[in-house]
Coordinates of C-alpha atoms and ligand atoms in Angstrom, one line a residue:
M1 CA -22.0 -0.3 -21.5
I2 CA -21.9 -0.8 -17.8
E3 CA -20.4 1.8 -15.5
V4 CA -19.4 0.7 -12.0
Q5 CA -18.1 2.7 -9.1
G6 CA -15.7 1.5 -6.4
M7 CA -12.8 2.8 -4.4
P8 CA -10.0 4.5 -6.3
A9 CA -7.2 2.3 -5.1
A10 CA -4.5 3.1 -7.7
P11 CA -4.6 6.1 -10.1
G12 CA -4.4 6.1 -13.9
I13 CA -6.3 5.1 -17.0
G14 CA -6.2 1.5 -18.2
I15 CA -7.8 0.0 -21.3
G16 CA -7.7 -3.7 -22.0
K17 CA -9.6 -6.8 -22.8
L18 CA -12.0 -8.0 -20.1
C19 CA -10.5 -10.9 -18.3
F20 CA -12.5 -12.5 -15.6
A21 CA -10.3 -14.1 -12.9
P22 CA -11.0 -17.8 -12.5
H23 CA -13.9 -18.5 -10.3
R24 CA -12.6 -20.3 -7.3
K25 CA -15.9 -21.1 -5.7
R26 CA -16.7 -24.8 -6.1
S27 CA -19.6 -26.8 -4.9
I28 CA -18.0 -28.8 -2.2
P29 CA -19.7 -32.1 -1.4
E30 CA -20.7 -32.7 2.2
Y31 CA -21.4 -36.2 3.4
S32 CA -21.2 -38.3 6.6
I33 CA -18.5 -40.9 7.1
N34 CA -18.2 -43.9 9.4
K35 CA -15.8 -44.1 12.3
G36 CA -13.8 -46.6 10.4
D37 CA -13.3 -44.0 7.5
V38 CA -11.5 -41.4 9.6
A39 CA -8.0 -42.9 9.0
S40 CA -8.5 -43.0 5.2
E41 CA -9.9 -39.4 5.2
L42 CA -6.8 -38.3 7.1
E43 CA -4.6 -40.0 4.6
R44 CA -6.4 -38.2 1.8
L45 CA -5.8 -34.9 3.6
C46 CA -2.1 -35.7 4.0
K47 CA -1.7 -36.6 0.4
A48 CA -3.5 -33.4 -0.7
I49 CA -1.3 -31.3 1.5
E50 CA 1.7 -33.0 0.0
L51 CA 0.4 -32.3 -3.5
V52 CA -0.2 -28.6 -2.7
D53 CA 3.2 -28.3 -1.2
E54 CA 4.8 -29.6 -4.4
E55 CA 2.6 -27.2 -6.4
L56 CA 3.9 -24.3 -4.2
L57 CA 7.4 -25.5 -4.5
L58 CA 7.1 -25.5 -8.3
L59 CA 5.7 -22.0 -8.1
H60 CA 8.6 -21.0 -6.0
K61 CA 11.1 -22.4 -8.5
S62 CA 9.4 -20.7 -11.4
L63 CA 9.8 -17.3 -9.7
G64 CA 13.6 -17.5 -9.1
D65 CA 15.4 -16.4 -6.0
S66 CA 15.6 -12.7 -7.1
D67 CA 11.9 -12.3 -6.6
V68 CA 12.6 -12.1 -2.8
E69 CA 9.2 -10.9 -1.9
K70 CA 7.2 -13.2 -4.0
V71 CA 9.3 -16.1 -2.8
D72 CA 8.6 -15.0 0.8
F73 CA 5.0 -15.0 0.0
I74 CA 5.1 -18.6 -1.2
T75 CA 7.2 -19.6 1.8
A76 CA 4.6 -18.1 4.1
H77 CA 1.9 -20.1 2.3
R78 CA 3.9 -23.3 2.7
M79 CA 4.2 -22.5 6.4
I80 CA 0.4 -22.1 6.7
L81 CA 0.1 -25.5 4.9
Q82 CA 2.5 -27.2 7.3
D83 CA 1.1 -25.5 10.4
P84 CA 0.1 -28.5 12.7
I85 CA -3.1 -26.5 13.6
L86 CA -4.6 -27.4 10.2
K87 CA -3.9 -31.1 10.4
D88 CA -4.7 -31.4 14.2
T89 CA -8.0 -29.5 13.9
M90 CA -9.0 -31.7 10.9
E91 CA -8.2 -34.8 12.8
T92 CA -10.2 -33.8 15.9
W93 CA -13.1 -32.7 13.7
L94 CA -13.1 -35.9 11.7
H95 CA -13.5 -37.9 14.9
E96 CA -16.1 -35.5 16.4
K97 CA -18.2 -34.6 13.3
L98 CA -17.8 -37.7 11.1
N99 CA -18.0 -35.7 7.9
N100 CA -15.8 -35.8 4.8
V101 CA -12.6 -33.8 5.0
E102 CA -13.2 -31.2 2.3
S103 CA -16.5 -30.1 3.9
L104 CA -14.6 -29.8 7.2
L105 CA -11.9 -27.8 5.6
L106 CA -14.5 -25.4 4.2
H107 CA -16.0 -24.9 7.7
F108 CA -12.5 -24.3 9.0
T109 CA -11.8 -21.5 6.5
T110 CA -15.2 -19.9 7.0
G111 CA -14.8 -20.0 10.7
M112 CA -11.4 -18.5 10.4
E113 CA -12.6 -15.8 8.1
Q114 CA -15.4 -14.9 10.5
H115 CA -13.0 -14.8 13.4
F116 CA -10.7 -12.4 11.6
R117 CA -13.5 -10.3 10.2
G118 CA -14.9 -10.0 13.7
M119 CA -11.7 -8.1 14.6
D120 CA -12.9 -5.4 12.2
N121 CA -9.4 -4.9 11.0
P122 CA -8.6 -4.9 7.2
M123 CA -5.1 -6.4 7.6
F124 CA -6.4 -9.3 9.7
A125 CA -9.0 -9.8 7.0
E126 CA -6.3 -10.0 4.4
R127 CA -4.5 -12.7 6.4
S128 CA -7.7 -14.7 6.5
K129 CA -7.5 -14.6 2.7
D130 CA -4.1 -16.3 2.8
I131 CA -5.5 -19.1 4.9
Q132 CA -8.5 -19.5 2.6
D133 CA -6.1 -19.4 -0.4
V134 CA -4.1 -22.3 1.0
A135 CA -7.2 -24.2 2.2
H136 CA -8.9 -23.9 -1.2
R137 CA -5.8 -25.2 -2.8
V138 CA -6.0 -28.3 -0.6
I139 CA -9.8 -28.6 -1.3
D140 CA -9.0 -28.5 -5.1
A141 CA -6.4 -31.2 -4.6
L142 CA -8.8 -33.4 -2.7
L143 CA -11.5 -33.0 -5.4
G144 CA -8.9 -33.6 -8.1
Y145 CA -9.3 -30.1 -9.7
K146 CA -6.3 -28.8 -11.5
R147 CA -5.5 -25.3 -10.3
D148 CA -6.4 -22.7 -12.9
D149 CA -3.3 -20.6 -13.4
S150 CA -4.5 -18.7 -16.4
L151 CA -3.9 -15.3 -14.8
S152 CA -0.1 -16.1 -14.7
K153 CA -0.2 -16.8 -18.5
I154 CA -1.8 -13.6 -19.7
K155 CA -0.1 -12.6 -22.9
E156 CA -2.2 -9.6 -24.0
D157 CA -3.3 -6.3 -22.5
C158 CA -6.2 -6.9 -20.2
V159 CA -8.2 -5.6 -17.3
I160 CA -8.8 -8.2 -14.7
V161 CA -12.3 -8.4 -13.1
A162 CA -12.4 -10.5 -10.0
H163 CA -14.3 -11.1 -6.8
D164 CA -10.9 -10.7 -5.2
L165 CA -7.5 -11.9 -6.1
Y166 CA -5.9 -14.6 -3.9
P167 CA -2.5 -13.4 -2.8
S168 CA -0.9 -16.3 -4.8
D169 CA -2.7 -14.9 -7.9
T170 CA -1.3 -11.5 -7.3
V171 CA 2.3 -12.6 -7.0
T172 CA 2.2 -14.5 -10.3
L173 CA 0.5 -11.8 -12.4
N174 CA 2.4 -10.6 -15.4
F175 CA 2.2 -6.9 -14.6
R176 CA 3.4 -5.9 -18.1
H177 CA 0.0 -7.0 -19.5
V178 CA -2.3 -6.2 -16.7
K179 CA -3.7 -2.7 -17.5
G180 CA -6.1 -2.5 -14.6
L181 CA -7.9 -4.3 -11.9
V182 CA -11.5 -4.2 -10.7
T183 CA -12.6 -6.2 -7.7
E184 CA -15.6 -6.6 -5.5
T185 CA -13.6 -6.7 -2.3
G186 CA -10.2 -5.7 -1.0
G187 CA -9.3 -2.6 0.9
V188 CA -6.8 0.1 0.1
T189 CA -4.4 -1.6 2.5
S190 CA -4.7 -5.0 0.9
H191 CA -1.6 -6.7 -0.5
T192 CA -3.3 -6.5 -3.9
A193 CA -3.7 -2.7 -3.6
I194 CA -0.1 -2.2 -2.6
M195 CA 1.2 -4.3 -5.4
V196 CA -0.9 -2.6 -8.1
R197 CA 0.0 0.8 -6.8
A198 CA 3.6 0.0 -6.7
F199 CA 3.5 -1.0 -10.4
G200 CA 1.4 2.0 -11.4
I201 CA -1.6 -0.2 -12.4
P202 CA -4.9 1.6 -12.1
A203 CA -7.3 -0.2 -9.7
V204 CA -10.8 0.1 -8.6
L205 CA -11.6 -2.0 -5.6
G206 CA -14.8 -2.7 -3.6
V207 CA -17.4 -2.7 -6.4
E208 CA -20.3 -4.3 -4.6
N209 CA -22.1 -7.1 -6.3
L210 CA -19.9 -6.8 -9.4
L211 CA -20.0 -10.5 -10.2
R212 CA -23.5 -11.1 -9.0
N213 CA -24.8 -8.6 -11.5
F214 CA -22.5 -9.3 -14.4
H215 CA -20.7 -12.5 -15.5
R216 CA -18.8 -13.7 -18.5
E217 CA -21.9 -14.5 -20.5
S218 CA -23.1 -10.9 -20.2
F219 CA -20.5 -9.8 -22.6
S220 CA -19.4 -10.5 -26.1
D221 CA -15.9 -11.8 -26.6
P222 CA -13.6 -9.9 -26.9
C223 CA -15.0 -7.2 -24.7
L224 CA -13.0 -4.1 -23.6
V225 CA -12.9 -2.5 -20.2
V226 CA -11.8 1.1 -19.4
I227 CA -10.7 1.8 -15.9
D228 CA -10.3 5.2 -14.3
G229 CA -8.3 4.7 -11.2
N230 CA -8.4 8.4 -10.2
K231 CA -12.2 8.4 -10.1
G232 CA -12.7 4.8 -9.0
K233 CA -14.8 4.1 -12.1
A234 CA -14.7 1.2 -14.6
F235 CA -16.6 0.9 -17.9
L236 CA -17.3 -2.6 -19.0
D237 CA -18.0 -2.9 -22.7
P238 CA -17.7 0.9 -23.1
D239 CA -19.7 2.7 -25.8
K240 CA -17.8 4.4 -28.6
R241 CA -17.9 7.8 -27.1
T242 CA -16.6 6.7 -23.7
L243 CA -13.9 4.6 -25.3
A244 CA -12.8 7.5 -27.6
S245 CA -12.7 10.0 -24.8
Y246 CA -10.7 7.7 -22.6
Y247 CA -8.3 6.8 -25.4
S248 CA -7.7 10.5 -26.0
L249 CA -7.4 11.3 -22.3
K250 CA -4.9 8.4 -22.0
K251 CA -2.9 9.7 -25.0
Q252 CA -3.0 13.2 -23.6
R253 CA -1.8 11.9 -20.2
S254 CA 1.0 9.8 -21.7
A255 CA 2.1 12.7 -23.9
H256 CA 2.1 14.9 -20.7
F257 CA 4.0 12.2 -18.9
D258 CA 6.7 12.2 -21.5
T259 CA 7.0 16.0 -21.3
Y260 CA 6.9 15.9 -17.5
L261 CA 9.6 13.2 -17.5
N262 CA 12.0 15.8 -19.0
A263 CA 11.6 17.9 -15.9
L264 CA 12.4 15.1 -13.5
R265 CA 15.7 15.4 -11.6
P266 CA 16.7 14.6 -8.1
K267 CA 16.8 18.3 -7.5
V268 CA 14.3 20.4 -9.4
S269 CA 14.5 24.2 -9.8
T270 CA 11.5 26.5 -9.5
K271 CA 11.0 29.2 -12.1
D272 CA 12.9 31.6 -9.8
G273 CA 15.7 29.2 -9.2
Q274 CA 15.0 27.7 -5.8
D275 CA 15.9 24.0 -5.2
V276 CA 13.3 21.4 -4.5
Y277 CA 14.2 17.8 -3.8
L278 CA 12.1 14.8 -4.9
Y279 CA 12.0 11.4 -3.4
T280 CA 10.1 8.2 -3.9
N281 CA 7.9 6.3 -1.4
M282 CA 8.2 2.5 -1.4
G283 CA 7.1 -0.5 0.5
I284 CA 8.1 -3.6 -1.4
L285 CA 11.4 -4.6 -2.9
D286 CA 10.0 -5.0 -6.4
E287 CA 9.6 -1.2 -6.5
L288 CA 13.3 -0.8 -6.5
E289 CA 13.1 -1.6 -10.2
S290 CA 11.3 1.6 -10.9
P291 CA 13.0 3.4 -13.8
L292 CA 12.2 6.7 -12.0
L293 CA 14.1 5.9 -8.8
P294 CA 17.5 6.9 -10.3
S295 CA 16.1 10.3 -11.2
S296 CA 15.0 11.1 -7.7
S297 CA 17.0 12.0 -4.5
G298 CA 16.3 8.6 -3.2
I299 CA 13.7 6.9 -1.0
G300 CA 11.9 9.4 1.3
L301 CA 9.8 6.8 2.9
F302 CA 10.3 3.1 3.0
R303 CA 7.2 1.5 4.7
S304 CA 9.1 -1.3 6.3
E305 CA 6.0 -3.0 7.7
F306 CA 5.1 -4.1 4.1
L307 CA 8.4 -5.8 3.6
F308 CA 7.3 -8.8 5.6
P309 CA 3.5 -8.7 5.8
E310 CA 3.2 -12.3 7.0
K311 CA 5.3 -12.3 10.1
I312 CA 7.7 -10.6 12.4
P313 CA 10.9 -10.8 10.4
T314 CA 14.2 -11.7 12.0
E315 CA 17.0 -9.2 12.3
E316 CA 18.9 -11.0 9.6
E317 CA 16.0 -10.9 7.1
Q318 CA 15.6 -7.2 7.7
Y319 CA 19.4 -6.6 7.4
Q320 CA 19.4 -8.4 4.0
A321 CA 16.4 -6.4 2.8
Y322 CA 18.0 -3.1 3.7
I323 CA 21.3 -4.1 2.0
K324 CA 19.3 -4.8 -1.1
I325 CA 17.6 -1.4 -0.9
L326 CA 21.0 0.4 -0.3
T327 CA 22.6 -1.4 -3.2
S328 CA 19.7 -0.4 -5.5
V329 CA 20.4 3.4 -5.1
S330 CA 23.4 5.5 -5.9
S331 CA 25.8 6.8 -3.3
S332 CA 24.4 10.3 -3.6
Q333 CA 20.8 9.1 -2.8
E334 CA 19.1 8.8 0.6
V335 CA 17.2 5.8 1.9
T336 CA 14.8 6.6 4.7
I337 CA 13.6 3.5 6.5
R338 CA 10.5 4.1 8.6
T339 CA 10.4 1.7 11.6
T340 CA 7.4 -0.5 11.4
D341 CA 4.0 1.2 11.4
F342 CA 2.1 -1.9 12.4
G343 CA -1.4 -1.3 13.7
G344 CA -4.2 1.1 12.8
D345 CA -5.4 0.5 9.2
K346 CA -2.4 -1.7 8.3
V347 CA -1.9 -4.3 11.0
P348 CA -0.1 -7.2 9.4
G349 CA -0.8 -10.9 10.2
I350 CA 1.6 -10.9 13.1
G351 CA -1.5 -10.9 15.3
L352 CA -0.1 -9.4 18.4
F353 CA -3.6 -8.4 19.6
A354 CA -6.8 -7.0 18.4
E355 CA -8.3 -3.7 19.5
D356 CA -11.8 -2.1 19.3
N357 CA -10.4 1.2 18.0
P358 CA -7.1 0.4 16.4
L359 CA -6.6 3.8 14.8
L360 CA -6.3 5.3 18.3
G361 CA -4.7 2.3 19.7
C362 CA -1.3 0.6 20.0
R363 CA 0.0 1.3 16.5
A364 CA 3.3 2.3 15.0
I365 CA 5.9 3.6 17.6
R366 CA 3.6 2.7 20.5
L367 CA 3.5 -1.0 19.4
A368 CA 7.2 -1.0 18.7
M369 CA 7.9 0.4 22.2
A370 CA 5.5 -2.1 23.7
Y371 CA 7.4 -5.0 22.1
P372 CA 11.0 -3.7 22.1
E373 CA 12.6 -7.1 22.0
E374 CA 10.4 -8.5 19.2
L375 CA 10.0 -5.4 17.1
F376 CA 12.0 -2.3 17.8
R377 CA 15.5 -3.5 18.8
P378 CA 16.0 -6.1 16.0
Q379 CA 14.9 -3.5 13.4
I380 CA 17.2 -0.8 14.8
R381 CA 20.1 -3.3 14.8
A382 CA 19.3 -4.3 11.2
I383 CA 19.1 -0.7 10.0
Y384 CA 22.4 0.4 11.7
R385 CA 24.2 -2.7 10.6
A386 CA 23.0 -2.1 7.0
A387 CA 24.1 1.5 7.3
A388 CA 27.6 0.3 8.4
Y389 CA 27.7 -2.0 5.4
G390 CA 26.6 0.9 3.2
A391 CA 29.3 3.2 4.6
R392 CA 32.0 0.5 4.1
H393 CA 30.9 0.0 0.5
G394 CA 30.1 3.6 -0.5
L395 CA 26.4 3.0 -0.9
G396 CA 23.4 5.3 -0.4
K397 CA 22.9 7.3 2.8
M398 CA 20.7 5.6 5.4
R399 CA 18.2 7.5 7.6
V400 CA 15.8 6.2 10.2
M401 CA 12.3 7.6 10.8
L402 CA 9.9 7.0 13.7
P403 CA 6.2 6.9 12.8
M404 CA 3.2 8.4 14.8
I405 CA 5.2 10.4 17.3
S406 CA 2.7 12.1 19.5
T407 CA 4.8 13.7 22.3
H408 CA 8.3 14.8 22.9
G409 CA 8.6 12.3 25.7
E410 CA 7.7 9.4 23.4
L411 CA 10.4 10.5 21.0
L412 CA 13.0 10.7 23.7
R413 CA 12.1 7.2 24.9
A414 CA 12.5 5.9 21.4
R415 CA 15.8 7.6 21.1
D416 CA 17.0 6.2 24.4
L417 CA 16.1 2.8 23.2
I418 CA 18.0 3.3 20.0
D419 CA 21.1 4.4 22.0
E420 CA 20.8 1.4 24.3
T421 CA 20.4 -1.0 21.4
L422 CA 23.4 0.4 19.7
K423 CA 25.5 0.2 22.9
D424 CA 24.7 -3.5 23.1
L425 CA 25.7 -4.0 19.4
K426 CA 29.2 -5.4 19.2
T427 CA 30.1 -3.9 15.8
E428 CA 30.8 -0.3 15.2
V429 CA 28.0 1.6 13.4
P430 CA 27.8 5.0 11.9
E431 CA 25.7 7.9 13.1
I432 CA 22.7 8.3 10.9
P433 CA 20.0 10.9 10.8
I434 CA 17.0 10.1 13.0
G435 CA 13.7 11.7 12.0
A436 CA 10.2 12.0 13.3
M437 CA 7.0 11.6 11.3
I438 CA 4.7 14.5 12.0
E439 CA 1.3 13.0 11.5
L440 CA -0.6 13.9 14.7
P441 CA -1.8 17.4 15.5
S442 CA -0.1 17.1 19.0
A443 CA 3.2 16.5 17.3
V444 CA 2.7 19.5 15.1
L445 CA 1.9 21.7 18.1
C446 CA 5.0 20.5 19.8
S447 CA 7.2 20.5 16.7
D448 CA 9.2 23.4 18.0
I449 CA 10.4 21.2 20.9
I450 CA 10.5 17.9 19.0
A451 CA 12.7 19.6 16.3
K452 CA 15.4 20.0 18.9
S453 CA 15.7 16.2 19.3
V454 CA 15.6 15.0 15.7
D455 CA 17.6 15.5 12.5
F456 CA 14.6 15.8 10.2
F457 CA 10.8 15.9 10.0
S458 CA 8.6 14.1 7.5
I459 CA 4.9 15.2 7.4
G460 CA 2.6 12.2 7.0
T461 CA -0.5 13.9 5.6
N462 CA -2.4 10.6 5.2
D463 CA -2.7 10.4 9.0
L464 CA -2.5 14.1 9.7
V465 CA -5.6 14.7 7.7
Q466 CA -7.3 11.7 9.4
Y467 CA -6.5 12.8 13.0
T468 CA -7.0 16.6 12.3
L469 CA -10.4 16.3 10.6
G470 CA -11.5 13.2 12.6
V471 CA -12.1 11.3 9.4
D472 CA -11.1 7.6 9.1
R473 CA -8.9 7.4 6.1
V474 CA -10.2 4.0 5.0
N475 CA -13.9 4.5 5.7
E476 CA -15.7 5.3 2.4
K477 CA -18.8 6.5 4.3
V478 CA -16.8 9.6 5.5
A479 CA -14.4 9.8 2.5
H480 CA -16.1 12.9 1.2
L481 CA -14.9 14.7 4.3
Y482 CA -11.3 13.6 3.8
D483 CA -9.7 16.7 2.4
P484 CA -6.0 17.7 2.7
L485 CA -6.8 21.2 1.4
Q486 CA -8.8 22.1 4.5
F487 CA -7.5 25.1 6.3
G488 CA -7.0 23.2 9.5
V489 CA -4.6 20.8 7.8
L490 CA -2.7 23.4 5.9
K491 CA -2.2 25.5 9.0
L492 CA -0.7 22.6 10.8
I493 CA 1.6 22.0 7.8
R494 CA 2.6 25.6 8.0
I495 CA 3.5 25.4 11.7
T496 CA 5.6 22.2 11.1
I497 CA 7.6 23.7 8.3
A498 CA 8.2 26.9 10.2
N499 CA 9.4 25.1 13.3
A500 CA 11.7 22.8 11.3
N501 CA 13.1 25.9 9.5
R502 CA 13.7 27.6 12.9
A503 CA 15.5 24.6 14.2
G504 CA 17.5 24.3 11.0
I505 CA 16.4 20.7 10.1
P506 CA 15.0 19.6 6.8
V507 CA 11.3 18.8 6.5
S508 CA 9.7 16.7 3.9
M509 CA 6.3 15.4 3.1
C510 CA 5.6 11.8 2.4
G511 CA 1.8 11.6 2.5
E512 CA -0.3 11.3 -0.7
M513 CA -0.7 15.0 -0.7
A514 CA 3.0 15.4 -1.8
G515 CA 2.1 13.8 -5.0
A516 CA -1.1 15.7 -5.7
S517 CA -0.4 18.5 -8.2
C518 CA -3.3 20.5 -7.0
A519 CA -1.5 21.0 -3.7
T520 CA 2.0 21.7 -5.0
A521 CA 1.8 25.5 -5.3
I522 CA 0.3 25.8 -1.8
L523 CA 3.0 23.5 -0.3
L524 CA 5.8 25.5 -2.0
G525 CA 4.2 28.6 -0.7
L526 CA 4.2 27.2 2.8
G527 CA 7.9 26.5 2.5
L528 CA 8.0 22.8 1.6
R529 CA 11.2 21.9 -0.4
H530 CA 11.3 18.1 0.0
F531 CA 8.5 16.0 -1.6
S532 CA 8.2 12.2 -1.4
M533 CA 5.6 10.2 -3.3
A534 CA 4.9 7.0 -5.3
S535 CA 7.5 7.0 -8.1
Y536 CA 5.1 7.3 -11.0
G537 CA 3.8 10.6 -9.6
L538 CA 7.3 12.2 -9.7
P539 CA 7.4 13.5 -13.3
E540 CA 4.1 15.5 -13.0
I541 CA 5.2 17.1 -9.7
A542 CA 8.7 17.9 -11.1
H543 CA 7.1 19.6 -14.1
A544 CA 4.7 21.6 -11.9
I545 CA 7.5 22.8 -9.6
C546 CA 9.5 24.1 -12.6
N547 CA 6.6 26.3 -13.5
Y548 CA 6.0 28.0 -10.2
D549 CA 7.6 31.1 -8.8
I550 CA 8.1 30.8 -5.0
E551 CA 7.1 34.4 -4.2
E552 CA 3.8 34.0 -6.1
C553 CA 3.2 30.7 -4.4
Q554 CA 3.8 32.3 -1.0
E555 CA 1.2 35.1 -1.8
F556 CA -1.2 32.5 -3.1
A557 CA -0.9 30.3 0.0
E558 CA -1.5 33.2 2.3
L559 CA -4.5 34.4 0.4
Y560 CA -5.9 30.9 0.2
L561 CA -5.7 30.5 3.9
S562 CA -7.4 33.9 4.5
M563 CA -10.5 32.9 2.5
R564 CA -13.9 32.7 4.2
D565 CA -14.4 29.0 3.7
S566 CA -12.8 26.1 1.9
D567 CA -15.2 26.1 -1.0
T568 CA -14.3 29.7 -1.9
A569 CA -10.7 28.8 -1.4
R570 CA -11.1 25.9 -3.8
E571 CA -12.6 28.3 -6.4
Y572 CA -9.6 30.6 -5.9
L573 CA -7.2 27.6 -6.3
L574 CA -8.7 26.7 -9.7
E575 CA -8.8 30.4 -10.8
W576 CA -5.2 31.0 -9.8
H577 CA -4.0 28.1 -11.8
K578 CA -6.3 28.9 -14.8
E579 CA -4.7 32.3 -15.0
R580 CA -1.4 30.5 -15.4
N581 CA -2.8 28.2 -18.0
I582 CA -2.6 25.2 -15.6
T583 CA -5.5 22.8 -15.7
L584 CA -5.7 21.2 -12.3
D585 CA -6.8 17.6 -11.7
I586 CA -8.2 17.7 -8.2
P587 CA -8.2 14.0 -7.1
G588 CA -11.4 12.4 -6.0
W589 CA -10.4 12.5 -2.3
G590 CA -14.1 12.6 -1.6
E591 CA -15.4 10.3 -4.4
R592 CA -15.1 7.0 -2.7
G593 CA -18.6 7.5 -1.2
S594 CA -21.1 6.1 -3.6
R595 CA -20.5 2.5 -4.7
N596 CA -23.0 1.5 -7.3
S597 CA -23.2 0.5 -11.0
R598 CA -25.2 1.8 -13.9
R599 CA -26.1 0.1 -17.1
F600 CA -26.7 2.2 -20.2
Ligands
PEP1 C1 1.1 9.2 6.2 O1 0.4 9.0 7.1 O2 1.0 10.2 5.5 C2 2.2 8.3 5.8 C3 3.0 8.6 4.8 O3 2.2 7.1 6.4 P1 1.2 5.9 6.1 O4 0.4 6.3 4.9 O5 2.0 4.7 5.8 O6 0.4 5.8 7.3
MG2 MG1 1.0 7.5 8.6

């Protein structure tokens, strides 16, 4: 058995046959050419590009138009393919370097990769993968290799082990049979990570040297893999004991899941009859298919920046996407569109600019305000036009939410821009609630004032924890310090809820903490009544809420916060739940640290 440790990128237990993703690395010949060969090399390149374009077109057709997002993905790849920069650079290099075209293409992609990686920004790095993906397709075509599309043909339950998945691999995966994913690279903000999370597929990413240490020949066929997405562990060729214990844990969890499912309603009652509202977080249109969405109060957070990760979308594209979202919910459900949170750890490939310290830079609302014509105004128009369509057709209720508000002045400027944009809009649009994400300590401390200028708050604990504790949320070296249950964080949450209540506006939480059952009692005790999370987390939280009494939770939260230190408080947390026969699963917020592997 081999145990490997990586980053827990998507929770859950997955068991399936080991399936190595096709190895894309080829030995690419490098040889000199004569001046007279340049024209024929160029012709080879053009033919290969044509071939790849046909291949992508076929892929597009096989997906069908309803797969909007996947289709967009393929379209983006075709655009990369047809971008003149590729052909022009190759032509110049052929003349200058007098080398064969496949070796030049390889240099082109490595240079591109280094350029993007130099920006030290995970999302840029992701985009470099798209370019590599396309370029390697062209190299394959030049060398006469047929593209290995075995991943799209998987017919039995398996766990995929890969260096990394190309974006075009991810979009063609059959998620019904993929029970887990283990990769050497890929960050938590990668497209791969978002996709697997959206479909509830456990994933462990960033297992260093995975394929250097182990390869297909190291294992018998068939060979099983167990993946523990909560702990960031995977067991290749597990021994009987590990396998048995994970089968039993999985069975236990799925039995629990079924029980929990019975508790799930859009509005759940606590033991003492208080109402708590549950919402889902989403970022891609495929998630609208979630069977759990109808049992929630709607979408508490739609991360709009993930809708079009390849480019700045047009107003029309956004409008169509929002209509699709609205038509996927019922008239009683809410849809909260967060305006784009580009920047920080999730800059898309739009490449506006690079920064040395992006987490403290021009991200989210700051970027939107810096590029009002390109980013903010078209999105606001699309949201309000979709809201108008929704109102005409009796669809769900639209809300708009502004990310990373740091001061009241910033919020007022954004609101003014919304008003101006709507004034310029020719059609009549309805008034819809405008909310602020509270994810910076400064916003919390001014939440009494900010509350007067918005219709709702949503607490983004992923960033609030990061900016309160000074811990980069995607840096595994400090991941053990990333802890939402720290007093400093909880006290800021308490202030936010109290100020929202005083102002009479609803307050929800849409960070990962809202879906962590170990935090539910404290959050209820602090007054939270609206929870938004990844949809597969809803049943467990619904079940937990039904079993809590609010008065007890209030006492518990106060006592927790009066403890000497957070270790003692954690003991108390476990004890308090044990007394109520609740076994807590405290997520490995701090377990991303050590990345290694062990062989038994
Ligand atoms: C958050 O910060 O908690 C949040 C929900 O936003 P994101 O994770 O998209 O930054
Ligand atoms: Mg955030």
